[in-house]
């Protein structure tokens, strides 16, 4: 068995926005589905008020996240690549159940594997943006005439917003499952609290070589 070593991967702000955004998404799903009549918890009027407040808070946080990603150079972590993409898919499809090592090693310069890069880029650039955009338009419905947006269809907008919510819920379920695929069931979750990720000694050596290139 190879020796383990920890490397610092996730900054304080990165961990902060990750957990705050996670909480906001959970509460938005909770209040959103209540608004649609799935269950009763807060009551319709309170659920709508909470949902609107949480949605606006999320948009503000999202702006700060995008600003941070662009100004710190972290945007490089999301550049899509197909290198070893199919190896990673094969690993999660069968290799992981056979105890095989992950085909892509983590490093400070490459926190995400090719599959994660494509997923997170699509999630951020398409799904979350569409969800926030439709939610904001829904919230501004009474001002559509002022903004010249009367050509929009409220029912269609609501259906798109709901479809995006189900897609985000599916991502959350898969994401939670993926957090259990580390060295231990809780190692990935622990890393998002402490910032330190445990890797094998060989992985660190490869990272140091990549850093010097």
mmCIF file with all atom_site columns, C-alpha atoms in Angstrom:
data_model
loop_
_atom_site.group_PDB
_atom_site.id
_atom_site.type_symbol
_atom_site.label_atom_id
_atom_site.label_alt_id
_atom_site.label_comp_id
_atom_site.label_asym_id
_atom_site.label_entity_id
_atom_site.label_seq_id
_atom_site.pdbx_PDB_ins_code
_atom_site.Cartn_x
_atom_site.Cartn_y
_atom_site.Cartn_z
_atom_site.occupancy
_atom_site.B_iso_or_equiv
_atom_site.pdbx_formal_charge
_atom_site.auth_seq_id
_atom_site.auth_comp_id
_atom_site.auth_asym_id
_atom_site.auth_atom_id
_atom_site.pdbx_PDB_model_num
ATOM 1   C CA . UNK A 1 1   ? 0.000   0.000  0.000   1.00 0.00 ? 1   UNK A CA 1
ATOM 2   C CA . UNK A 1 2   ? 1.363   3.402  -0.982  1.00 0.00 ? 2   UNK A CA 1
ATOM 3   C CA . UNK A 1 3   ? 1.915   6.073  1.636   1.00 0.00 ? 3   UNK A CA 1
ATOM 4   C CA . UNK A 1 4   ? -0.566  8.932  1.778   1.00 0.00 ? 4   UNK A CA 1
ATOM 5   C CA . UNK A 1 5   ? 0.142   12.658 1.806   1.00 0.00 ? 5   UNK A CA 1
ATOM 6   C CA . UNK A 1 6   ? -2.140  15.691 1.948   1.00 0.00 ? 6   UNK A CA 1
ATOM 7   C CA . UNK A 1 7   ? -2.017  18.618 -0.479  1.00 0.00 ? 7   UNK A CA 1
ATOM 8   C CA . UNK A 1 8   ? -3.882  21.913 -0.102  1.00 0.00 ? 8   UNK A CA 1
ATOM 9   C CA . UNK A 1 9   ? -6.447  22.107 -2.910  1.00 0.00 ? 9   UNK A CA 1
ATOM 10  C CA . UNK A 1 10  ? -9.388  24.233 -1.810  1.00 0.00 ? 10  UNK A CA 1
ATOM 11  C CA . UNK A 1 11  ? -9.056  27.820 -0.582  1.00 0.00 ? 11  UNK A CA 1
ATOM 12  C CA . UNK A 1 12  ? -11.212 29.338 2.159   1.00 0.00 ? 12  UNK A CA 1
ATOM 13  C CA . UNK A 1 13  ? -13.391 31.301 -0.236  1.00 0.00 ? 13  UNK A CA 1
ATOM 14  C CA . UNK A 1 14  ? -13.767 28.263 -2.491  1.00 0.00 ? 14  UNK A CA 1
ATOM 15  C CA . UNK A 1 15  ? -15.016 26.194 0.433   1.00 0.00 ? 15  UNK A CA 1
ATOM 16  C CA . UNK A 1 16  ? -17.212 29.067 1.634   1.00 0.00 ? 16  UNK A CA 1
ATOM 17  C CA . UNK A 1 17  ? -19.043 29.525 -1.648  1.00 0.00 ? 17  UNK A CA 1
ATOM 18  C CA . UNK A 1 18  ? -19.309 25.774 -2.187  1.00 0.00 ? 18  UNK A CA 1
ATOM 19  C CA . UNK A 1 19  ? -21.175 25.196 1.073   1.00 0.00 ? 19  UNK A CA 1
ATOM 20  C CA . UNK A 1 20  ? -23.231 28.398 0.951   1.00 0.00 ? 20  UNK A CA 1
ATOM 21  C CA . UNK A 1 21  ? -24.299 27.644 -2.617  1.00 0.00 ? 21  UNK A CA 1
ATOM 22  C CA . UNK A 1 22  ? -25.129 24.063 -1.612  1.00 0.00 ? 22  UNK A CA 1
ATOM 23  C CA . UNK A 1 23  ? -27.354 25.337 1.203   1.00 0.00 ? 23  UNK A CA 1
ATOM 24  C CA . UNK A 1 24  ? -29.041 27.871 -1.082  1.00 0.00 ? 24  UNK A CA 1
ATOM 25  C CA . UNK A 1 25  ? -29.738 25.243 -3.746  1.00 0.00 ? 25  UNK A CA 1
ATOM 26  C CA . UNK A 1 26  ? -31.200 22.856 -1.149  1.00 0.00 ? 26  UNK A CA 1
ATOM 27  C CA . UNK A 1 27  ? -33.488 25.562 0.280   1.00 0.00 ? 27  UNK A CA 1
ATOM 28  C CA . UNK A 1 28  ? -34.477 26.761 -3.209  1.00 0.00 ? 28  UNK A CA 1
ATOM 29  C CA . UNK A 1 29  ? -35.454 23.226 -4.184  1.00 0.00 ? 29  UNK A CA 1
ATOM 30  C CA . UNK A 1 30  ? -37.373 22.844 -0.928  1.00 0.00 ? 30  UNK A CA 1
ATOM 31  C CA . UNK A 1 31  ? -39.328 26.102 -1.247  1.00 0.00 ? 31  UNK A CA 1
ATOM 32  C CA . UNK A 1 32  ? -39.687 25.773 -5.019  1.00 0.00 ? 32  UNK A CA 1
ATOM 33  C CA . UNK A 1 33  ? -41.346 22.384 -4.857  1.00 0.00 ? 33  UNK A CA 1
ATOM 34  C CA . UNK A 1 34  ? -43.644 23.655 -2.109  1.00 0.00 ? 34  UNK A CA 1
ATOM 35  C CA . UNK A 1 35  ? -44.687 26.540 -4.350  1.00 0.00 ? 35  UNK A CA 1
ATOM 36  C CA . UNK A 1 36  ? -45.602 23.927 -6.972  1.00 0.00 ? 36  UNK A CA 1
ATOM 37  C CA . UNK A 1 37  ? -47.767 22.132 -4.395  1.00 0.00 ? 37  UNK A CA 1
ATOM 38  C CA . UNK A 1 38  ? -45.582 19.058 -3.896  1.00 0.00 ? 38  UNK A CA 1
ATOM 39  C CA . UNK A 1 39  ? -45.912 19.349 -0.104  1.00 0.00 ? 39  UNK A CA 1
ATOM 40  C CA . UNK A 1 40  ? -46.704 21.891 2.597   1.00 0.00 ? 40  UNK A CA 1
ATOM 41  C CA . UNK A 1 41  ? -44.054 23.085 5.020   1.00 0.00 ? 41  UNK A CA 1
ATOM 42  C CA . UNK A 1 42  ? -43.891 26.897 5.296   1.00 0.00 ? 42  UNK A CA 1
ATOM 43  C CA . UNK A 1 43  ? -47.187 27.697 3.626   1.00 0.00 ? 43  UNK A CA 1
ATOM 44  C CA . UNK A 1 44  ? -47.550 29.003 0.065   1.00 0.00 ? 44  UNK A CA 1
ATOM 45  C CA . UNK A 1 45  ? -47.028 32.726 0.720   1.00 0.00 ? 45  UNK A CA 1
ATOM 46  C CA . UNK A 1 46  ? -43.998 32.224 2.957   1.00 0.00 ? 46  UNK A CA 1
ATOM 47  C CA . UNK A 1 47  ? -42.537 29.675 0.537   1.00 0.00 ? 47  UNK A CA 1
ATOM 48  C CA . UNK A 1 48  ? -42.821 32.191 -2.313  1.00 0.00 ? 48  UNK A CA 1
ATOM 49  C CA . UNK A 1 49  ? -41.219 34.960 -0.202  1.00 0.00 ? 49  UNK A CA 1
ATOM 50  C CA . UNK A 1 50  ? -38.397 32.668 0.952   1.00 0.00 ? 50  UNK A CA 1
ATOM 51  C CA . UNK A 1 51  ? -37.843 31.371 -2.577  1.00 0.00 ? 51  UNK A CA 1
ATOM 52  C CA . UNK A 1 52  ? -37.575 34.895 -4.008  1.00 0.00 ? 52  UNK A CA 1
ATOM 53  C CA . UNK A 1 53  ? -35.143 35.998 -1.293  1.00 0.00 ? 53  UNK A CA 1
ATOM 54  C CA . UNK A 1 54  ? -32.994 32.879 -1.668  1.00 0.00 ? 54  UNK A CA 1
ATOM 55  C CA . UNK A 1 55  ? -32.993 33.229 -5.446  1.00 0.00 ? 55  UNK A CA 1
ATOM 56  C CA . UNK A 1 56  ? -31.752 36.822 -5.343  1.00 0.00 ? 56  UNK A CA 1
ATOM 57  C CA . UNK A 1 57  ? -29.131 35.861 -2.737  1.00 0.00 ? 57  UNK A CA 1
ATOM 58  C CA . UNK A 1 58  ? -27.927 33.055 -5.000  1.00 0.00 ? 58  UNK A CA 1
ATOM 59  C CA . UNK A 1 59  ? -27.590 35.396 -7.984  1.00 0.00 ? 59  UNK A CA 1
ATOM 60  C CA . UNK A 1 60  ? -25.505 37.826 -5.916  1.00 0.00 ? 60  UNK A CA 1
ATOM 61  C CA . UNK A 1 61  ? -23.296 34.990 -4.651  1.00 0.00 ? 61  UNK A CA 1
ATOM 62  C CA . UNK A 1 62  ? -22.972 33.604 -8.178  1.00 0.00 ? 62  UNK A CA 1
ATOM 63  C CA . UNK A 1 63  ? -21.692 36.969 -9.446  1.00 0.00 ? 63  UNK A CA 1
ATOM 64  C CA . UNK A 1 64  ? -18.994 36.936 -6.756  1.00 0.00 ? 64  UNK A CA 1
ATOM 65  C CA . UNK A 1 65  ? -18.088 33.343 -7.616  1.00 0.00 ? 65  UNK A CA 1
ATOM 66  C CA . UNK A 1 66  ? -17.685 34.140 -11.303 1.00 0.00 ? 66  UNK A CA 1
ATOM 67  C CA . UNK A 1 67  ? -15.624 37.232 -10.435 1.00 0.00 ? 67  UNK A CA 1
ATOM 68  C CA . UNK A 1 68  ? -13.390 35.131 -8.157  1.00 0.00 ? 68  UNK A CA 1
ATOM 69  C CA . UNK A 1 69  ? -12.942 32.397 -10.761 1.00 0.00 ? 69  UNK A CA 1
ATOM 70  C CA . UNK A 1 70  ? -11.975 34.909 -13.456 1.00 0.00 ? 70  UNK A CA 1
ATOM 71  C CA . UNK A 1 71  ? -9.634  37.055 -11.344 1.00 0.00 ? 71  UNK A CA 1
ATOM 72  C CA . UNK A 1 72  ? -7.781  34.234 -9.567  1.00 0.00 ? 72  UNK A CA 1
ATOM 73  C CA . UNK A 1 73  ? -7.117  32.166 -12.677 1.00 0.00 ? 73  UNK A CA 1
ATOM 74  C CA . UNK A 1 74  ? -9.288  29.328 -11.355 1.00 0.00 ? 74  UNK A CA 1
ATOM 75  C CA . UNK A 1 75  ? -11.156 29.401 -14.679 1.00 0.00 ? 75  UNK A CA 1
ATOM 76  C CA . UNK A 1 76  ? -8.342  27.200 -15.984 1.00 0.00 ? 76  UNK A CA 1
ATOM 77  C CA . UNK A 1 77  ? -9.703  24.398 -13.804 1.00 0.00 ? 77  UNK A CA 1
ATOM 78  C CA . UNK A 1 78  ? -12.794 24.278 -16.015 1.00 0.00 ? 78  UNK A CA 1
ATOM 79  C CA . UNK A 1 79  ? -11.180 24.230 -19.449 1.00 0.00 ? 79  UNK A CA 1
ATOM 80  C CA . UNK A 1 80  ? -12.742 21.171 -21.129 1.00 0.00 ? 80  UNK A CA 1
ATOM 81  C CA . UNK A 1 81  ? -10.510 18.374 -22.368 1.00 0.00 ? 81  UNK A CA 1
ATOM 82  C CA . UNK A 1 82  ? -11.080 14.925 -23.823 1.00 0.00 ? 82  UNK A CA 1
ATOM 83  C CA . UNK A 1 83  ? -7.689  13.619 -22.683 1.00 0.00 ? 83  UNK A CA 1
ATOM 84  C CA . UNK A 1 84  ? -8.388  10.484 -20.610 1.00 0.00 ? 84  UNK A CA 1
ATOM 85  C CA . UNK A 1 85  ? -12.113 11.333 -20.651 1.00 0.00 ? 85  UNK A CA 1
ATOM 86  C CA . UNK A 1 86  ? -13.177 7.854  -21.699 1.00 0.00 ? 86  UNK A CA 1
ATOM 87  C CA . UNK A 1 87  ? -10.767 6.297  -19.196 1.00 0.00 ? 87  UNK A CA 1
ATOM 88  C CA . UNK A 1 88  ? -12.483 8.268  -16.438 1.00 0.00 ? 88  UNK A CA 1
ATOM 89  C CA . UNK A 1 89  ? -15.933 7.232  -17.682 1.00 0.00 ? 89  UNK A CA 1
ATOM 90  C CA . UNK A 1 90  ? -14.768 3.627  -17.760 1.00 0.00 ? 90  UNK A CA 1
ATOM 91  C CA . UNK A 1 91  ? -13.386 3.961  -14.252 1.00 0.00 ? 91  UNK A CA 1
ATOM 92  C CA . UNK A 1 92  ? -16.674 5.194  -12.793 1.00 0.00 ? 92  UNK A CA 1
ATOM 93  C CA . UNK A 1 93  ? -18.615 2.663  -14.874 1.00 0.00 ? 93  UNK A CA 1
ATOM 94  C CA . UNK A 1 94  ? -16.699 -0.428 -13.784 1.00 0.00 ? 94  UNK A CA 1
ATOM 95  C CA . UNK A 1 95  ? -13.112 0.190  -12.672 1.00 0.00 ? 95  UNK A CA 1
ATOM 96  C CA . UNK A 1 96  ? -14.074 1.700  -9.338  1.00 0.00 ? 96  UNK A CA 1
ATOM 97  C CA . UNK A 1 97  ? -15.981 -1.469 -8.429  1.00 0.00 ? 97  UNK A CA 1
ATOM 98  C CA . UNK A 1 98  ? -12.873 -3.538 -9.157  1.00 0.00 ? 98  UNK A CA 1
ATOM 99  C CA . UNK A 1 99  ? -10.661 -1.467 -6.897  1.00 0.00 ? 99  UNK A CA 1
ATOM 100 C CA . UNK A 1 100 ? -8.652  0.010  -9.770  1.00 0.00 ? 100 UNK A CA 1
ATOM 101 C CA . UNK A 1 101 ? -6.787  3.323  -9.263  1.00 0.00 ? 101 UNK A CA 1
ATOM 102 C CA . UNK A 1 102 ? -8.264  6.527  -10.650 1.00 0.00 ? 102 UNK A CA 1
ATOM 103 C CA . UNK A 1 103 ? -6.831  7.211  -14.138 1.00 0.00 ? 103 UNK A CA 1
ATOM 104 C CA . UNK A 1 104 ? -6.396  10.956 -13.459 1.00 0.00 ? 104 UNK A CA 1
ATOM 105 C CA . UNK A 1 105 ? -4.397  12.269 -10.528 1.00 0.00 ? 105 UNK A CA 1
ATOM 106 C CA . UNK A 1 106 ? -5.427  15.379 -8.623  1.00 0.00 ? 106 UNK A CA 1
ATOM 107 C CA . UNK A 1 107 ? -3.096  18.349 -8.321  1.00 0.00 ? 107 UNK A CA 1
ATOM 108 C CA . UNK A 1 108 ? -3.323  22.030 -7.389  1.00 0.00 ? 108 UNK A CA 1
ATOM 109 C CA . UNK A 1 109 ? -3.198  22.880 -11.100 1.00 0.00 ? 109 UNK A CA 1
ATOM 110 C CA . UNK A 1 110 ? -5.808  20.244 -12.030 1.00 0.00 ? 110 UNK A CA 1
ATOM 111 C CA . UNK A 1 111 ? -8.373  19.685 -9.288  1.00 0.00 ? 111 UNK A CA 1
ATOM 112 C CA . UNK A 1 112 ? -10.977 18.230 -11.628 1.00 0.00 ? 112 UNK A CA 1
ATOM 113 C CA . UNK A 1 113 ? -10.765 15.256 -13.955 1.00 0.00 ? 113 UNK A CA 1
ATOM 114 C CA . UNK A 1 114 ? -11.971 15.592 -17.596 1.00 0.00 ? 114 UNK A CA 1
ATOM 115 C CA . UNK A 1 115 ? -15.489 14.371 -16.768 1.00 0.00 ? 115 UNK A CA 1
ATOM 116 C CA . UNK A 1 116 ? -15.813 16.832 -13.897 1.00 0.00 ? 116 UNK A CA 1
ATOM 117 C CA . UNK A 1 117 ? -14.586 19.692 -16.070 1.00 0.00 ? 117 UNK A CA 1
ATOM 118 C CA . UNK A 1 118 ? -17.235 19.056 -18.710 1.00 0.00 ? 118 UNK A CA 1
ATOM 119 C CA . UNK A 1 119 ? -19.932 18.570 -16.064 1.00 0.00 ? 119 UNK A CA 1
ATOM 120 C CA . UNK A 1 120 ? -19.093 21.681 -14.032 1.00 0.00 ? 120 UNK A CA 1
ATOM 121 C CA . UNK A 1 121 ? -18.684 23.837 -17.128 1.00 0.00 ? 121 UNK A CA 1
ATOM 122 C CA . UNK A 1 122 ? -22.067 22.740 -18.481 1.00 0.00 ? 122 UNK A CA 1
ATOM 123 C CA . UNK A 1 123 ? -23.655 23.122 -15.058 1.00 0.00 ? 123 UNK A CA 1
ATOM 124 C CA . UNK A 1 124 ? -22.345 26.655 -14.568 1.00 0.00 ? 124 UNK A CA 1
ATOM 125 C CA . UNK A 1 125 ? -22.521 28.033 -18.099 1.00 0.00 ? 125 UNK A CA 1
ATOM 126 C CA . UNK A 1 126 ? -25.833 26.472 -19.102 1.00 0.00 ? 126 UNK A CA 1
ATOM 127 C CA . UNK A 1 127 ? -27.997 24.916 -16.391 1.00 0.00 ? 127 UNK A CA 1
ATOM 128 C CA . UNK A 1 128 ? -27.444 27.315 -13.484 1.00 0.00 ? 128 UNK A CA 1
ATOM 129 C CA . UNK A 1 129 ? -27.458 30.357 -15.758 1.00 0.00 ? 129 UNK A CA 1
ATOM 130 C CA . UNK A 1 130 ? -30.733 29.222 -17.347 1.00 0.00 ? 130 UNK A CA 1
ATOM 131 C CA . UNK A 1 131 ? -32.248 28.505 -13.946 1.00 0.00 ? 131 UNK A CA 1
ATOM 132 C CA . UNK A 1 132 ? -31.298 31.920 -12.577 1.00 0.00 ? 132 UNK A CA 1
ATOM 133 C CA . UNK A 1 133 ? -32.361 33.697 -15.749 1.00 0.00 ? 133 UNK A CA 1
ATOM 134 C CA . UNK A 1 134 ? -35.816 32.106 -15.865 1.00 0.00 ? 134 UNK A CA 1
ATOM 135 C CA . UNK A 1 135 ? -36.237 32.639 -12.133 1.00 0.00 ? 135 UNK A CA 1
ATOM 136 C CA . UNK A 1 136 ? -35.365 36.315 -12.427 1.00 0.00 ? 136 UNK A CA 1
ATOM 137 C CA . UNK A 1 137 ? -37.742 36.787 -15.369 1.00 0.00 ? 137 UNK A CA 1
ATOM 138 C CA . UNK A 1 138 ? -40.485 35.012 -13.421 1.00 0.00 ? 138 UNK A CA 1
ATOM 139 C CA . UNK A 1 139 ? -39.883 37.346 -10.459 1.00 0.00 ? 139 UNK A CA 1
ATOM 140 C CA . UNK A 1 140 ? -40.052 40.399 -12.763 1.00 0.00 ? 140 UNK A CA 1
ATOM 141 C CA . UNK A 1 141 ? -43.286 39.252 -14.435 1.00 0.00 ? 141 UNK A CA 1
ATOM 142 C CA . UNK A 1 142 ? -45.246 42.365 -13.408 1.00 0.00 ? 142 UNK A CA 1
ATOM 143 C CA . UNK A 1 143 ? -42.618 44.568 -15.089 1.00 0.00 ? 143 UNK A CA 1
ATOM 144 C CA . UNK A 1 144 ? -42.502 42.721 -18.420 1.00 0.00 ? 144 UNK A CA 1
ATOM 145 C CA . UNK A 1 145 ? -44.455 45.500 -20.147 1.00 0.00 ? 145 UNK A CA 1
ATOM 146 C CA . UNK A 1 146 ? -41.999 48.112 -18.872 1.00 0.00 ? 146 UNK A CA 1
ATOM 147 C CA . UNK A 1 147 ? -39.036 46.089 -20.122 1.00 0.00 ? 147 UNK A CA 1
ATOM 148 C CA . UNK A 1 148 ? -40.718 45.226 -23.419 1.00 0.00 ? 148 UNK A CA 1
ATOM 149 C CA . UNK A 1 149 ? -40.818 41.501 -22.614 1.00 0.00 ? 149 UNK A CA 1
ATOM 150 C CA . UNK A 1 150 ? -44.506 40.884 -23.272 1.00 0.00 ? 150 UNK A CA 1
ATOM 151 C CA . UNK A 1 151 ? -43.572 38.413 -26.030 1.00 0.00 ? 151 UNK A CA 1
ATOM 152 C CA . UNK A 1 152 ? -42.482 35.921 -23.349 1.00 0.00 ? 152 UNK A CA 1
ATOM 153 C CA . UNK A 1 153 ? -44.773 33.085 -22.299 1.00 0.00 ? 153 UNK A CA 1
ATOM 154 C CA . UNK A 1 154 ? -45.096 32.776 -18.526 1.00 0.00 ? 154 UNK A CA 1
ATOM 155 C CA . UNK A 1 155 ? -46.261 29.156 -18.625 1.00 0.00 ? 155 UNK A CA 1
ATOM 156 C CA . UNK A 1 156 ? -43.345 28.093 -20.819 1.00 0.00 ? 156 UNK A CA 1
ATOM 157 C CA . UNK A 1 157 ? -40.932 30.028 -18.614 1.00 0.00 ? 157 UNK A CA 1
ATOM 158 C CA . UNK A 1 158 ? -42.268 28.251 -15.529 1.00 0.00 ? 158 UNK A CA 1
ATOM 159 C CA . UNK A 1 159 ? -41.924 24.841 -17.205 1.00 0.00 ? 159 UNK A CA 1
ATOM 160 C CA . UNK A 1 160 ? -38.304 25.560 -18.177 1.00 0.00 ? 160 UNK A CA 1
ATOM 161 C CA . UNK A 1 161 ? -37.570 26.725 -14.637 1.00 0.00 ? 161 UNK A CA 1
ATOM 162 C CA . UNK A 1 162 ? -39.126 23.557 -13.203 1.00 0.00 ? 162 UNK A CA 1
ATOM 163 C CA . UNK A 1 163 ? -37.269 21.306 -15.658 1.00 0.00 ? 163 UNK A CA 1
ATOM 164 C CA . UNK A 1 164 ? -33.993 22.957 -14.662 1.00 0.00 ? 164 UNK A CA 1
ATOM 165 C CA . UNK A 1 165 ? -34.856 22.366 -11.000 1.00 0.00 ? 165 UNK A CA 1
ATOM 166 C CA . UNK A 1 166 ? -35.266 18.631 -11.645 1.00 0.00 ? 166 UNK A CA 1
ATOM 167 C CA . UNK A 1 167 ? -31.968 18.592 -13.542 1.00 0.00 ? 167 UNK A CA 1
ATOM 168 C CA . UNK A 1 168 ? -30.217 20.341 -10.642 1.00 0.00 ? 168 UNK A CA 1
ATOM 169 C CA . UNK A 1 169 ? -31.794 17.879 -8.204  1.00 0.00 ? 169 UNK A CA 1
ATOM 170 C CA . UNK A 1 170 ? -30.456 14.983 -10.311 1.00 0.00 ? 170 UNK A CA 1
ATOM 171 C CA . UNK A 1 171 ? -26.989 16.566 -10.265 1.00 0.00 ? 171 UNK A CA 1
ATOM 172 C CA . UNK A 1 172 ? -27.135 16.993 -6.475  1.00 0.00 ? 172 UNK A CA 1
ATOM 173 C CA . UNK A 1 173 ? -28.013 13.311 -5.978  1.00 0.00 ? 173 UNK A CA 1
ATOM 174 C CA . UNK A 1 174 ? -25.186 12.167 -8.276  1.00 0.00 ? 174 UNK A CA 1
ATOM 175 C CA . UNK A 1 175 ? -22.780 14.676 -6.726  1.00 0.00 ? 175 UNK A CA 1
ATOM 176 C CA . UNK A 1 176 ? -23.505 13.398 -3.214  1.00 0.00 ? 176 UNK A CA 1
ATOM 177 C CA . UNK A 1 177 ? -22.893 9.838  -4.401  1.00 0.00 ? 177 UNK A CA 1
ATOM 178 C CA . UNK A 1 178 ? -19.596 10.849 -6.032  1.00 0.00 ? 178 UNK A CA 1
ATOM 179 C CA . UNK A 1 179 ? -18.366 12.333 -2.742  1.00 0.00 ? 179 UNK A CA 1
ATOM 180 C CA . UNK A 1 180 ? -18.303 8.789  -1.351  1.00 0.00 ? 180 UNK A CA 1
ATOM 181 C CA . UNK A 1 181 ? -15.860 7.491  -3.988  1.00 0.00 ? 181 UNK A CA 1
ATOM 182 C CA . UNK A 1 182 ? -12.651 8.795  -2.397  1.00 0.00 ? 182 UNK A CA 1
ATOM 183 C CA . UNK A 1 183 ? -10.065 6.917  -0.321  1.00 0.00 ? 183 UNK A CA 1
ATOM 184 C CA . UNK A 1 184 ? -12.774 6.675  2.345   1.00 0.00 ? 184 UNK A CA 1
ATOM 185 C CA . UNK A 1 185 ? -16.502 7.415  2.304   1.00 0.00 ? 185 UNK A CA 1
ATOM 186 C CA . UNK A 1 186 ? -15.972 10.860 3.816   1.00 0.00 ? 186 UNK A CA 1
ATOM 187 C CA . UNK A 1 187 ? -12.514 11.906 2.505   1.00 0.00 ? 187 UNK A CA 1
ATOM 188 C CA . UNK A 1 188 ? -13.868 14.139 -0.287  1.00 0.00 ? 188 UNK A CA 1
ATOM 189 C CA . UNK A 1 189 ? -16.361 15.810 2.044   1.00 0.00 ? 189 UNK A CA 1
ATOM 190 C CA . UNK A 1 190 ? -13.659 16.336 4.679   1.00 0.00 ? 190 UNK A CA 1
ATOM 191 C CA . UNK A 1 191 ? -11.450 17.982 2.043   1.00 0.00 ? 191 UNK A CA 1
ATOM 192 C CA . UNK A 1 192 ? -14.184 20.520 1.283   1.00 0.00 ? 192 UNK A CA 1
ATOM 193 C CA . UNK A 1 193 ? -14.190 21.500 4.960   1.00 0.00 ? 193 UNK A CA 1
ATOM 194 C CA . UNK A 1 194 ? -10.439 21.566 5.601   1.00 0.00 ? 194 UNK A CA 1
ATOM 195 C CA . UNK A 1 195 ? -9.107  22.335 2.128   1.00 0.00 ? 195 UNK A CA 1
ATOM 196 C CA . UNK A 1 196 ? -6.650  19.443 2.318   1.00 0.00 ? 196 UNK A CA 1
ATOM 197 C CA . UNK A 1 197 ? -7.021  16.443 0.004   1.00 0.00 ? 197 UNK A CA 1
ATOM 198 C CA . UNK A 1 198 ? -5.345  13.126 0.769   1.00 0.00 ? 198 UNK A CA 1
ATOM 199 C CA . UNK A 1 199 ? -3.484  11.583 -2.181  1.00 0.00 ? 199 UNK A CA 1
ATOM 200 C CA . UNK A 1 200 ? -0.937  8.826  -2.625  1.00 0.00 ? 200 UNK A CA 1
ATOM 201 C CA . UNK A 1 201 ? 2.761   9.701  -2.516  1.00 0.00 ? 201 UNK A CA 1
ATOM 202 C CA . UNK A 1 202 ? 3.156   8.833  -6.183  1.00 0.00 ? 202 UNK A CA 1
ATOM 203 C CA . UNK A 1 203 ? 0.398   11.279 -7.109  1.00 0.00 ? 203 UNK A CA 1
ATOM 204 C CA . UNK A 1 204 ? 2.179   14.103 -5.307  1.00 0.00 ? 204 UNK A CA 1
ATOM 205 C CA . UNK A 1 205 ? 5.426   13.280 -7.093  1.00 0.00 ? 205 UNK A CA 1
ATOM 206 C CA . UNK A 1 206 ? 3.671   13.487 -10.455 1.00 0.00 ? 206 UNK A CA 1
ATOM 207 C CA . UNK A 1 207 ? 2.081   16.803 -9.460  1.00 0.00 ? 207 UNK A CA 1
ATOM 208 C CA . UNK A 1 208 ? 5.451   18.242 -8.516  1.00 0.00 ? 208 UNK A CA 1
ATOM 209 C CA . UNK A 1 209 ? 6.871   17.173 -11.892 1.00 0.00 ? 209 UNK A CA 1
ATOM 210 C CA . UNK A 1 210 ? 3.943   18.794 -13.727 1.00 0.00 ? 210 UNK A CA 1
ATOM 211 C CA . UNK A 1 211 ? 4.410   22.002 -11.703 1.00 0.00 ? 211 UNK A CA 1
ATOM 212 C CA . UNK A 1 212 ? 8.067   22.310 -12.767 1.00 0.00 ? 212 UNK A CA 1
ATOM 213 C CA . UNK A 1 213 ? 7.279   21.950 -16.488 1.00 0.00 ? 213 UNK A CA 1
#
